Amino acid sequence: MRLIKKTIAECLRSRVKESADKIALEADEQRYTWRDLDTLSDYMVGRMLSCGIRKGTHVGIWSTNSPNWIIVFLALTKIGAIPILLNTCYSTEEMAKVLRYADAEFVYYGEGYKKLVYEDMVVSLKEELEGVVKRWIYIGRDTARRWMTEESFVFAERMKKVTKEIGGYIRKVNPDDTAAILFTSGTTAMPKGVMLSHYNLVNSSLETCEHMKWDESDKMLIAVPLFHCFGITSSLLSSIHTGFCMHVIEYYKTVTVLKSVQDYHCTLLNGVPSMFLAVVNNPLHKEYDLSSLRRGIIAGSPLSPQDYMLIRREIPSLVLHASYGQTETSPCVSIGDVGDSDEDNANSAGRVIRHCEVGIFDKDGNKLPVGTDGEICVRGYNVMQGYYNLPEATAKAIDSNGWLHTGDLGHVDERNFLYVTGRIKEMIIRGGENISPREIEMAILKYPGIKAVKVIGLPAEVLQEMIVACIVPEDGRTISNTGLMTHLENHLAYYKLPAHIVRFESLPVNASGKIMLGELKKQAAEIVKANPEATATGKDDHRKR
């Protein structure tokens, strides 16, 4: 693949030339051709210009997945305005902080998410952000419960004179301009705004399409949030590159996914591990015909080999390509190829993509040899422009040689497969030993009856940190400390054995499906303090062994 110098709007115009009347998007019972998406986003550009939105204006999009979300996003990229992609789960307080930090002047908002009603939240936010956000614009369904159509725009907005002027705005947008600001997951702190250019996003999605071999005959069920980089590149922009049809649902629900795949014959499905595991662990999945599924990407958080193979067994037609990345890398760094074995996809994060360097470094900045664990660092076209208004954080993340320090641990093998083994920040330091939680988690998952696990370190008086295993037993299963510890003693060195085992019905996760480490540590610490005898394993001071 060669890198291309195109903006998102230019890619859309190219797609319209090739596939103008092909169905590009389905949502509920509404359908849009590529010409429709281009035309409606042109009309939206005219409306935005009349509001005062111009190139460089920061504009929030706060909505679940919908045609309206996509049309607003495409319109903003045509102008060269900068979409601020907002998490649908934010509380009023979080939203106020993020919008103030991102200098958002306009916000397009939808109906809400689950129990959140955005209209009610906007009442408070208008007061809180007076003088910051100039205008709040509703983009939910209309009174007839329909998404945007030509009739949503008055005649003056649809005049050829208006739409002809839009080509001039598109030509003023450069591939190196910021295309969007997306936020880090923020599992432990205030999320940072990641600035990604058109060049970043266009080429990352193009590389994904090359590896996945998607084509115009495919139909993708989009269940991942469009406010995430995964949603933008591997769904919307990949559709623009290849011409496959997007079937959009507002947000992930297991039964909605099952029904949509069956009823609309979707062939592609991307998601995070928790999404696929929710599908296969729901007995209802056997009542639906999922045989149309052929290919998808699984990414966003660690997945055990056992769970990967479980998904493959339960949905045998669906080949899942393992992938690794971060918002800061647009997001793809590695991805499985068509033809890679299930074993490779289950155990690795795929192959390092082209035009992207991955270096593995030790804590002193020395490059490590093939097969040796160290910090995963990335250099190439996919690396972010920086964190918005955070020059010190940007300088800390990207060193003077252009390497983005991911904070993840791993290694690359001689075949160019990447293996992610943990997070530097999650490394447990116990009695002078550095201990990888991931290694302990893999050992725990080999024990029968464990549905999910996260290993954390909590403060300890003598040994700096004690190892705490937070487990979710399978429904109806009782996991005894004695049985699990006997199993672990056969798989791990003594100093890696947990001091406490804490049981949860579910682990706290954010909208990305990632475990909220700060919240988990807080909950685990409270449980250990309240029930030390019930959680203790008798391995709280391994120096005695």
Coordinates of C-alpha atoms in Angstrom, one line a residue:
M1 CA 0.0 0.0 0.0
R2 CA 1.2 3.5 -0.8
L3 CA 0.3 6.4 1.4
I4 CA -2.1 8.9 -0.1
K5 CA -2.5 12.6 0.4
K6 CA -6.3 13.1 0.4
T7 CA -8.8 14.6 2.8
I8 CA -11.8 12.7 4.0
A9 CA -14.1 14.9 1.8
E10 CA -12.0 14.1 -1.2
C11 CA -12.2 10.3 -0.5
L12 CA -16.0 10.7 -0.2
R13 CA -16.2 12.5 -3.5
S14 CA -14.1 9.7 -5.1
R15 CA -16.5 7.1 -3.7
V16 CA -19.5 9.0 -5.1
K17 CA -18.0 9.0 -8.6
E18 CA -17.6 5.2 -8.4
S19 CA -20.8 4.1 -6.5
A20 CA -23.2 7.1 -6.5
D21 CA -26.4 5.0 -6.4
K22 CA -25.2 2.1 -4.3
I23 CA -26.6 1.8 -0.8
A24 CA -24.0 3.2 1.6
L25 CA -25.9 3.3 4.8
E26 CA -28.9 1.6 6.5
A27 CA -30.4 2.6 9.9
D28 CA -33.7 1.3 11.1
E29 CA -35.7 1.1 7.9
Q30 CA -34.0 4.1 6.2
R31 CA -31.5 3.8 3.4
Y32 CA -29.0 6.2 2.0
T33 CA -26.9 6.0 -1.2
W34 CA -23.5 7.5 -1.5
R35 CA -25.0 10.3 -3.4
D36 CA -27.4 10.9 -0.6
L37 CA -24.7 11.1 2.0
D38 CA -22.7 13.5 -0.1
T39 CA -25.7 15.7 -0.9
L40 CA -27.1 15.8 2.6
S41 CA -23.7 16.6 4.1
D42 CA -23.4 19.4 1.5
Y43 CA -26.8 20.8 2.7
M44 CA -25.5 20.5 6.2
V45 CA -22.4 22.5 5.3
G46 CA -24.6 25.3 4.1
R47 CA -26.5 25.3 7.4
M48 CA -23.2 25.2 9.4
L49 CA -21.8 28.2 7.4
S50 CA -24.9 30.2 8.2
C51 CA -24.3 29.4 11.9
G52 CA -20.8 30.8 11.8
I53 CA -18.9 27.5 11.6
R54 CA -15.7 27.9 9.6
K55 CA -12.4 26.1 9.0
G56 CA -10.8 25.4 12.3
T57 CA -13.9 25.9 14.4
H58 CA -14.2 23.3 17.2
V59 CA -17.6 21.5 17.0
G60 CA -18.7 18.8 19.4
I61 CA -20.7 15.7 18.2
W62 CA -22.5 14.1 21.2
S63 CA -24.8 11.3 20.0
T64 CA -25.1 7.6 19.7
N65 CA -24.4 6.1 16.2
S66 CA -26.9 7.4 13.6
P67 CA -27.1 8.7 10.0
N68 CA -27.3 12.2 11.5
W69 CA -24.0 11.7 13.3
I70 CA -22.3 10.6 10.1
I71 CA -23.8 13.4 8.0
V72 CA -22.7 16.0 10.6
F73 CA -19.2 14.5 10.8
L74 CA -18.8 14.5 7.0
A75 CA -20.1 18.1 6.7
L76 CA -17.5 19.3 9.3
T77 CA -14.7 17.6 7.4
K78 CA -15.8 19.3 4.2
I79 CA -15.5 22.7 5.8
G80 CA -12.3 21.9 7.6
A81 CA -13.9 22.5 11.0
I82 CA -12.7 20.1 13.7
P83 CA -15.2 17.6 15.1
I84 CA -14.8 17.0 18.8
L85 CA -16.0 13.4 19.2
L86 CA -17.7 13.1 22.6
N87 CA -18.3 10.0 24.7
T88 CA -22.0 9.2 24.9
C89 CA -21.6 8.1 28.6
Y90 CA -20.2 11.4 30.0
S91 CA -22.0 12.9 33.0
T92 CA -23.0 16.5 32.9
E93 CA -19.9 17.4 35.0
E94 CA -17.5 15.4 32.7
M95 CA -19.1 16.9 29.6
A96 CA -18.6 20.4 30.9
K97 CA -14.9 19.8 31.6
V98 CA -14.3 18.2 28.3
L99 CA -16.0 20.9 26.2
R100 CA -14.3 23.6 28.1
Y101 CA -10.9 21.9 27.7
A102 CA -11.5 21.3 23.9
D103 CA -12.7 24.9 23.3
A104 CA -15.9 23.7 21.6
E105 CA -17.9 26.6 20.2
F106 CA -20.8 24.5 18.9
V107 CA -22.3 21.2 20.0
Y108 CA -24.5 18.8 17.9
Y109 CA -26.4 16.6 20.4
G110 CA -28.7 13.6 20.0
E111 CA -31.5 12.1 22.1
G112 CA -29.4 10.4 24.8
Y113 CA -27.8 7.1 25.8
K114 CA -29.6 4.5 27.9
K115 CA -30.8 6.4 31.0
L116 CA -29.1 9.7 30.0
V117 CA -31.4 12.3 28.4
Y118 CA -29.2 14.9 26.7
E119 CA -31.9 17.5 26.4
D120 CA -32.1 17.6 30.2
M121 CA -28.3 17.7 30.5
V122 CA -28.1 20.5 28.0
V123 CA -30.2 22.8 30.2
S124 CA -27.5 22.6 32.9
L125 CA -24.6 22.7 30.4
K126 CA -25.9 25.9 28.8
E127 CA -25.6 27.7 32.1
E128 CA -22.3 26.1 33.0
L129 CA -20.7 26.8 29.6
E130 CA -22.2 30.3 28.9
G131 CA -19.6 32.2 26.9
V132 CA -17.9 29.0 25.8
V133 CA -20.4 27.1 23.7
K134 CA -22.2 29.5 21.4
R135 CA -25.0 27.1 20.2
W136 CA -26.4 23.7 21.0
I137 CA -28.0 22.0 18.0
Y138 CA -30.3 18.9 18.2
I139 CA -29.6 16.1 15.8
G140 CA -31.9 13.3 17.1
R141 CA -34.8 11.9 15.1
D142 CA -37.5 14.3 14.0
T143 CA -41.1 14.3 15.2
A144 CA -41.9 11.4 12.9
R145 CA -39.0 9.4 14.4
R146 CA -37.0 9.6 11.2
W147 CA -33.4 10.4 10.6
M148 CA -32.3 13.2 8.3
T149 CA -33.6 13.4 4.7
E150 CA -33.7 16.0 2.0
E151 CA -37.0 17.2 3.5
S152 CA -35.1 18.1 6.7
F153 CA -33.7 21.1 4.8
V154 CA -35.6 24.1 3.5
F155 CA -35.6 25.0 -0.2
A156 CA -33.0 27.8 0.2
E157 CA -30.6 25.3 1.8
R158 CA -30.9 23.0 -1.2
M159 CA -30.3 25.5 -4.0
K160 CA -27.5 24.7 -6.4
K161 CA -25.9 28.1 -5.8
V162 CA -25.3 27.0 -2.2
T163 CA -24.0 23.6 -2.9
K164 CA -21.7 24.7 -5.7
E165 CA -19.8 26.9 -3.3
I166 CA -18.9 23.9 -1.1
G167 CA -16.3 22.7 -3.6
G168 CA -14.3 25.8 -2.7
Y169 CA -14.3 25.0 1.0
I170 CA -13.2 21.4 0.3
R171 CA -10.2 22.5 -1.7
K172 CA -9.0 24.7 1.2
V173 CA -8.8 21.7 3.5
N174 CA -5.3 20.1 3.6
P175 CA -4.6 16.4 4.3
D176 CA -2.3 17.6 7.1
D177 CA -5.0 19.6 8.8
T178 CA -6.5 18.3 12.0
A179 CA -9.5 16.1 11.0
A180 CA -10.8 15.4 14.5
I181 CA -10.1 15.5 18.2
L182 CA -10.8 12.2 19.9
F183 CA -10.3 11.4 23.6
T184 CA -8.2 8.8 25.4
S185 CA -10.3 6.4 27.3
G186 CA -9.5 8.1 30.6
T187 CA -9.8 4.9 32.8
T188 CA -7.7 6.6 35.6
A189 CA -7.6 10.3 34.8
M190 CA -9.1 13.2 32.8
P191 CA -9.1 12.1 29.2
K192 CA -6.7 13.9 26.8
G193 CA -7.8 15.2 23.4
V194 CA -5.9 13.5 20.6
M195 CA -5.5 15.5 17.4
L196 CA -5.5 13.3 14.3
S197 CA -5.1 14.7 10.8
H198 CA -6.9 13.7 7.6
Y199 CA -3.6 12.0 6.6
N200 CA -3.6 10.0 9.8
L201 CA -7.1 8.7 9.5
V202 CA -7.4 8.2 5.8
N203 CA -4.2 6.1 5.6
S204 CA -4.9 4.1 8.7
S205 CA -8.3 3.1 7.4
L206 CA -6.9 2.3 4.0
E207 CA -4.3 0.1 5.5
T208 CA -7.0 -1.7 7.5
C209 CA -9.0 -2.4 4.4
E210 CA -5.9 -3.8 2.6
H211 CA -5.3 -6.3 5.5
M212 CA -9.0 -7.2 5.8
K213 CA -9.7 -7.6 2.1
W214 CA -13.1 -6.0 2.5
D215 CA -15.0 -5.0 -0.7
E216 CA -18.1 -3.4 -2.1
S217 CA -20.1 -6.6 -1.8
D218 CA -19.8 -6.6 2.0
K219 CA -22.2 -5.1 4.6
M220 CA -20.8 -4.1 8.0
L221 CA -22.9 -4.0 11.2
I222 CA -21.5 -1.0 13.1
A223 CA -22.0 -1.6 16.8
V224 CA -18.8 0.1 18.0
P225 CA -19.1 3.8 19.0
L226 CA -18.3 6.2 16.1
F227 CA -16.8 8.6 18.7
H228 CA -13.9 6.2 19.0
C229 CA -11.0 6.0 16.5
F230 CA -11.8 2.3 16.0
G231 CA -15.3 3.3 14.8
I232 CA -14.2 6.1 12.6
T233 CA -11.4 4.2 10.8
S234 CA -12.5 0.6 10.7
S235 CA -16.1 1.4 10.0
L236 CA -17.0 4.8 8.4
L237 CA -13.8 5.6 6.6
S238 CA -13.2 2.0 5.6
S239 CA -16.7 2.0 4.0
I240 CA -15.8 5.1 2.1
H241 CA -12.6 3.4 0.8
T242 CA -14.2 0.1 -0.2
G243 CA -17.8 1.0 -0.8
F244 CA -19.3 -1.6 1.5
C245 CA -22.6 -0.9 3.0
M246 CA -22.9 0.3 6.7
H247 CA -25.7 -1.0 8.8
V248 CA -25.7 1.3 11.9
I249 CA -27.2 0.6 15.3
E250 CA -27.3 3.2 17.9
Y251 CA -25.1 1.3 20.4
Y252 CA -24.2 -2.2 21.3
K253 CA -27.0 -4.5 22.6
T254 CA -26.5 -8.3 22.3
V255 CA -30.0 -9.1 21.0
T256 CA -29.9 -6.1 18.6
V257 CA -26.6 -7.3 17.2
L258 CA -27.9 -10.9 16.7
K259 CA -31.2 -9.7 15.1
S260 CA -29.4 -7.2 12.8
V261 CA -26.9 -9.8 11.6
Q262 CA -29.7 -12.3 10.8
D263 CA -32.2 -9.9 9.3
Y264 CA -29.8 -7.7 7.2
H265 CA -27.3 -10.4 6.3
C266 CA -24.3 -8.5 7.6
T267 CA -20.9 -10.0 6.6
L268 CA -18.6 -7.8 8.7
L269 CA -18.5 -7.2 12.4
N270 CA -15.9 -5.4 14.4
G271 CA -15.8 -5.1 18.2
V272 CA -14.0 -5.2 21.5
P273 CA -13.6 -8.6 23.3
S274 CA -16.3 -7.9 25.8
M275 CA -18.8 -7.5 23.0
F276 CA -18.0 -10.8 21.3
L277 CA -17.9 -12.6 24.6
A278 CA -21.3 -11.2 25.5
V279 CA -22.7 -12.6 22.3
V280 CA -21.3 -16.1 22.6
N281 CA -22.1 -16.3 26.4
N282 CA -25.7 -15.4 25.7
P283 CA -27.6 -18.6 25.0
L284 CA -29.9 -16.7 22.6
H285 CA -27.2 -16.5 20.0
K286 CA -27.9 -20.1 19.0
E287 CA -31.4 -19.1 18.0
Y288 CA -30.1 -16.7 15.3
D289 CA -28.6 -17.3 11.9
L290 CA -25.1 -15.7 12.0
S291 CA -23.7 -17.6 9.1
S292 CA -23.6 -14.5 6.9
L293 CA -20.7 -13.2 9.0
R294 CA -17.3 -13.7 7.4
R295 CA -14.7 -11.3 8.8
G296 CA -14.1 -8.7 11.5
I297 CA -11.6 -7.1 13.8
I298 CA -11.3 -7.8 17.5
A299 CA -9.3 -5.1 19.4
G300 CA -9.4 -2.6 22.3
S301 CA -8.5 -4.7 25.3
P302 CA -6.6 -8.0 26.0
L303 CA -8.2 -11.3 25.1
S304 CA -7.1 -14.7 26.3
P305 CA -6.4 -17.4 23.7
Q306 CA -9.1 -19.5 25.3
D307 CA -11.7 -16.8 24.8
Y308 CA -10.6 -16.2 21.2
M309 CA -11.1 -19.9 20.4
L310 CA -14.5 -19.9 22.2
I311 CA -15.7 -17.1 19.9
R312 CA -14.4 -19.0 16.8
R313 CA -16.2 -22.2 17.9
E314 CA -19.5 -20.5 18.6
I315 CA -19.5 -18.3 15.4
P316 CA -17.5 -20.5 13.1
S317 CA -18.1 -18.5 9.9
L318 CA -16.6 -15.3 11.5
V319 CA -12.8 -15.0 11.2
L320 CA -11.7 -12.4 13.7
H321 CA -8.4 -10.6 13.0
A322 CA -6.6 -9.6 16.2
S323 CA -5.4 -6.0 16.2
Y324 CA -3.5 -3.6 18.5
G325 CA -3.5 0.2 18.6
Q326 CA -4.3 3.4 20.5
T327 CA -6.2 6.5 19.8
E328 CA -2.7 8.2 19.6
T329 CA -1.8 5.9 16.6
S330 CA -5.0 6.4 14.5
P331 CA -5.4 3.7 15.9
C332 CA -3.9 0.7 14.1
V333 CA -0.3 -0.5 14.8
S334 CA -0.8 -4.2 14.0
I335 CA -3.4 -6.4 12.6
G336 CA -3.9 -10.0 11.5
D337 CA -3.8 -10.8 7.7
V338 CA -6.2 -12.9 5.7
G339 CA -4.8 -16.4 5.9
D340 CA -3.2 -16.1 9.4
S341 CA -4.0 -19.0 11.6
D342 CA -6.4 -19.0 14.5
E343 CA -3.4 -19.8 16.7
D344 CA -1.7 -16.6 15.6
N345 CA -4.8 -14.5 16.0
A346 CA -5.5 -16.0 19.4
N347 CA -2.0 -15.4 20.8
S348 CA -0.8 -12.3 19.0
A349 CA -2.0 -8.8 18.1
G350 CA -1.3 -9.4 14.4
R351 CA 1.5 -8.2 12.2
V352 CA 3.0 -4.7 12.4
I353 CA 1.4 -2.6 9.6
R354 CA 3.3 -1.2 6.6
H355 CA 4.9 2.3 6.8
C356 CA 4.9 2.0 10.6
E357 CA 7.9 1.2 12.8
V358 CA 7.6 -0.6 16.1
G359 CA 10.5 -0.4 18.4
I360 CA 10.8 -2.3 21.7
F361 CA 12.8 -0.3 24.3
D362 CA 14.0 -0.9 27.9
K363 CA 13.5 1.7 30.6
D364 CA 16.9 3.3 29.7
G365 CA 15.9 3.9 26.1
N366 CA 17.9 1.0 24.7
K367 CA 16.4 -0.9 21.7
L368 CA 15.8 -4.5 22.6
P369 CA 16.3 -7.5 20.3
V370 CA 13.5 -9.6 18.6
G371 CA 11.5 -11.6 21.1
T372 CA 12.4 -9.5 24.2
D373 CA 9.7 -7.7 26.2
G374 CA 10.0 -4.0 26.6
E375 CA 7.9 -0.8 26.0
I376 CA 6.2 -0.8 22.6
C377 CA 7.1 2.4 20.8
V378 CA 5.6 3.5 17.4
R379 CA 6.9 5.8 14.7
G380 CA 5.2 6.6 11.4
Y381 CA 2.4 8.2 9.5
N382 CA -0.2 7.0 12.0
V383 CA 1.2 8.8 15.1
M384 CA -1.0 11.7 16.3
Q385 CA -0.3 15.4 15.8
G386 CA -0.3 15.7 19.6
Y387 CA -2.6 16.2 22.6
Y388 CA -4.7 19.4 22.3
N389 CA -3.3 22.2 24.4
L390 CA -1.1 19.8 26.3
P391 CA 2.5 20.4 25.1
E392 CA 4.2 18.8 28.1
A393 CA 2.1 15.7 27.8
T394 CA 2.8 15.6 24.1
A395 CA 6.5 15.9 24.6
K396 CA 6.4 13.1 27.2
A397 CA 4.5 10.8 24.8
I398 CA 6.5 11.5 21.6
D399 CA 10.3 11.7 22.1
S400 CA 12.9 13.7 20.2
N401 CA 13.3 10.9 17.7
G402 CA 9.7 10.7 16.9
W403 CA 8.9 7.6 18.9
L404 CA 5.4 7.5 20.5
H405 CA 5.7 5.8 23.9
T406 CA 2.6 3.7 24.2
G407 CA 3.1 2.6 27.9
D408 CA 2.4 -0.9 26.8
L409 CA 4.7 -3.9 27.2
G410 CA 5.4 -6.4 24.5
H411 CA 7.7 -7.8 21.9
V412 CA 7.8 -8.5 18.1
D413 CA 8.8 -11.9 16.8
E414 CA 10.9 -12.8 13.8
R415 CA 7.7 -13.0 11.6
N416 CA 6.8 -9.4 12.6
F417 CA 3.9 -10.4 14.8
L418 CA 3.4 -8.2 17.8
Y419 CA 2.6 -9.6 21.3
V420 CA 1.2 -7.3 23.9
T421 CA 2.0 -8.5 27.4
G422 CA 0.9 -5.7 29.8
R423 CA 0.9 -2.1 30.8
I424 CA 3.9 -0.4 32.4
K425 CA 1.6 1.5 34.7
E426 CA 0.0 -1.8 35.8
M427 CA 3.3 -3.5 36.5
I428 CA 3.3 -4.7 40.1
I429 CA 6.4 -4.0 42.1
R430 CA 6.6 -6.5 45.0
G431 CA 9.7 -6.8 47.1
G432 CA 11.9 -5.5 44.3
E433 CA 10.4 -7.8 41.7
N434 CA 8.6 -6.5 38.6
I435 CA 5.5 -8.6 38.1
S436 CA 3.3 -8.6 35.0
P437 CA -0.4 -8.9 35.9
R438 CA -1.0 -10.3 32.4
E439 CA 1.0 -13.4 33.2
I440 CA -1.0 -14.1 36.3
E441 CA -4.3 -13.4 34.5
M442 CA -3.4 -16.0 31.8
A443 CA -2.7 -18.6 34.5
I444 CA -6.0 -17.8 36.3
L445 CA -8.0 -18.1 33.1
K446 CA -6.8 -21.7 32.7
Y447 CA -8.7 -22.6 35.9
P448 CA -12.3 -23.9 35.2
G449 CA -15.2 -21.5 36.0
I450 CA -13.5 -18.2 35.6
K451 CA -15.4 -15.8 33.4
A452 CA -13.1 -12.7 33.7
V453 CA -10.1 -11.6 35.7
K454 CA -8.0 -8.5 36.3
V455 CA -4.9 -8.7 38.5
I456 CA -4.0 -5.4 40.3
G457 CA -1.5 -4.2 42.9
L458 CA -2.6 -2.6 46.1
P459 CA -0.3 -0.9 48.7
A460 CA 1.4 -3.2 51.2
E461 CA 3.4 -2.1 54.3
V462 CA 6.4 -4.3 53.7
L463 CA 6.6 -5.5 50.1
Q464 CA 5.4 -2.2 48.4
E465 CA 2.5 -3.9 46.7
M466 CA 0.4 -7.0 47.2
I467 CA -1.1 -8.9 44.4
V468 CA -4.9 -9.0 44.2
A469 CA -6.8 -11.1 41.7
C470 CA -10.2 -9.7 40.9
I471 CA -12.3 -12.5 39.4
V472 CA -15.7 -12.9 37.9
P473 CA -16.9 -16.5 38.3
E474 CA -19.1 -18.1 35.7
D475 CA -22.8 -18.1 36.6
G476 CA -23.5 -20.8 39.2
R477 CA -19.8 -21.6 39.8
T478 CA -18.1 -21.3 43.2
I479 CA -14.4 -20.7 43.1
S480 CA -12.5 -21.6 46.3
N481 CA -9.3 -19.8 47.2
T482 CA -7.7 -23.2 48.0
G483 CA -8.5 -24.7 44.7
L484 CA -7.4 -21.7 42.6
M485 CA -4.2 -21.2 44.6
T486 CA -3.3 -24.9 44.2
H487 CA -3.7 -24.5 40.5
L488 CA -1.6 -21.3 40.4
E489 CA 1.2 -22.8 42.5
N490 CA 1.7 -25.3 39.6
H491 CA 1.9 -22.5 37.0
L492 CA 3.6 -19.5 38.7
A493 CA 6.7 -18.7 40.8
Y494 CA 5.8 -18.2 44.4
Y495 CA 6.4 -14.4 44.4
K496 CA 3.7 -14.0 41.7
L497 CA 0.9 -15.7 43.7
P498 CA -2.0 -13.4 44.8
A499 CA -2.3 -12.4 48.4
H500 CA -6.1 -11.9 48.0
I501 CA -8.8 -13.1 45.7
V502 CA -11.8 -10.7 45.3
R503 CA -15.0 -11.8 43.6
F504 CA -17.1 -9.5 41.5
E505 CA -20.3 -10.0 39.5
S506 CA -18.8 -7.9 36.8
L507 CA -15.7 -5.7 36.5
P508 CA -16.2 -1.9 36.1
V509 CA -15.7 -0.9 32.4
N510 CA -16.0 2.4 30.5
A511 CA -17.8 2.9 27.1
S512 CA -14.8 1.4 25.3
G513 CA -15.2 -1.8 27.1
K514 CA -11.9 -1.2 29.0
I515 CA -11.6 -1.9 32.7
M516 CA -11.6 1.2 34.8
L517 CA -8.5 0.5 36.8
G518 CA -8.9 3.3 39.3
E519 CA -12.5 2.3 40.2
L520 CA -11.5 -1.4 40.3
K521 CA -8.7 -0.7 42.7
K522 CA -11.0 1.4 44.9
Q523 CA -13.6 -1.3 45.1
A524 CA -11.1 -4.2 45.6
A525 CA -9.4 -2.3 48.4
E526 CA -12.7 -1.7 50.2
I527 CA -13.6 -5.4 49.9
V528 CA -10.2 -6.5 51.2
K529 CA -10.4 -4.1 54.1
A530 CA -14.0 -5.2 55.0
N531 CA -13.4 -9.0 54.5
P532 CA -9.7 -9.8 54.9
E533 CA -10.3 -13.4 56.0
A534 CA -12.6 -14.2 53.1
T535 CA -10.3 -12.8 50.5
A536 CA -6.9 -13.8 51.9
T537 CA -5.0 -16.7 50.3
G538 CA -2.3 -17.1 52.9
K539 CA 0.3 -15.8 50.5
D540 CA 0.5 -12.3 51.8
D541 CA 4.2 -12.5 52.6
H542 CA 6.1 -14.7 50.2
R543 CA 9.5 -14.0 51.8
K544 CA 8.6 -16.7 54.3
R545 CA 8.7 -19.4 51.7

